[in-house]
Amino acid sequence: MEQSPSGGEKETGTQQKVDVSKLVSIVPPASELKKKEKKLTEKRVRIRFDRTLNEAIAKIPSALASMLGIKNDERVEVVVAGRKRFEFKALIFESTDENIVYVYPGEIEKNGVADNSIATIRKAG
């Protein structure tokens, strides 16, 4: 080994330096480390009247229910235009369209909400 002018030792052997860019590519960026999976608490959907229902039930597609964390027989809140709030018992069913929720029209229709309206659905709390 040789003595460098600054006083440190310098290797002159066959050993190569490690490529730092290869090491850095293994480490994920800071934004990925801080990223947390967001869980939806509410979603905007179309509400359709289902006149075959005889009590305050909301039929929710299974994909939407799993996104919102809703289980069968739990209470859900349907809010129309930010003012009119209605509570229903959830009934989960299989459907390909996750943006339509079928509700009992009784009280909701009396309050001036039309069929095929846009509303927000969430767990009642």
PDB file of N, CA and C in Angstrom, residues 15-24:
ATOM      1  N   GLN A  15      -9.044  -4.782  -6.450  1.00  0.00           N
ATOM      2  CA  GLN A  15     -10.403  -4.590  -5.924  1.00  0.00           C
ATOM      3  C   GLN A  15     -11.057  -3.376  -6.581  1.00  0.00           C
ATOM      4  N   GLN A  16     -12.354  -3.558  -7.054  1.00  0.00           N
ATOM      5  CA  GLN A  16     -13.061  -2.467  -7.719  1.00  0.00           C
ATOM      6  C   GLN A  16     -14.032  -1.809  -6.748  1.00  0.00           C
ATOM      7  N   LYS A  17     -14.360  -0.568  -7.072  1.00  0.00           N
ATOM      8  CA  LYS A  17     -15.331   0.157  -6.254  1.00  0.00           C
ATOM      9  C   LYS A  17     -16.734  -0.359  -6.544  1.00  0.00           C
ATOM     10  N   VAL A  18     -17.594  -0.349  -5.546  1.00  0.00           N
ATOM     11  CA  VAL A  18     -18.986  -0.773  -5.703  1.00  0.00           C
ATOM     12  C   VAL A  18     -19.760   0.356  -6.363  1.00  0.00           C
ATOM     13  N   ASP A  19     -20.593  -0.002  -7.353  1.00  0.00           N
ATOM     14  CA  ASP A  19     -21.400   0.990  -8.053  1.00  0.00           C
ATOM     15  C   ASP A  19     -22.561   1.408  -7.145  1.00  0.00           C
ATOM     16  N   VAL A  20     -22.553   2.644  -6.695  1.00  0.00           N
ATOM     17  CA  VAL A  20     -23.551   3.154  -5.745  1.00  0.00           C
ATOM     18  C   VAL A  20     -24.950   3.184  -6.365  1.00  0.00           C
ATOM     19  N   SER A  21     -25.065   3.436  -7.657  1.00  0.00           N
ATOM     20  CA  SER A  21     -26.385   3.510  -8.295  1.00  0.00           C
ATOM     21  C   SER A  21     -27.124   2.180  -8.209  1.00  0.00           C
ATOM     22  N   LYS A  22     -26.389   1.066  -8.230  1.00  0.00           N
ATOM     23  CA  LYS A  22     -27.023  -0.242  -8.085  1.00  0.00           C
ATOM     24  C   LYS A  22     -27.557  -0.429  -6.670  1.00  0.00           C
ATOM     25  N   LEU A  23     -26.839   0.053  -5.692  1.00  0.00           N
ATOM     26  CA  LEU A  23     -27.291  -0.056  -4.309  1.00  0.00           C
ATOM     27  C   LEU A  23     -28.511   0.823  -4.050  1.00  0.00           C
ATOM     28  N   VAL A  24     -28.522   2.019  -4.626  1.00  0.00           N
ATOM     29  CA  VAL A  24     -29.619   2.951  -4.422  1.00  0.00           C
ATOM     30  C   VAL A  24     -30.908   2.440  -5.081  1.00  0.00           C
TER      31      VAL A  24
END
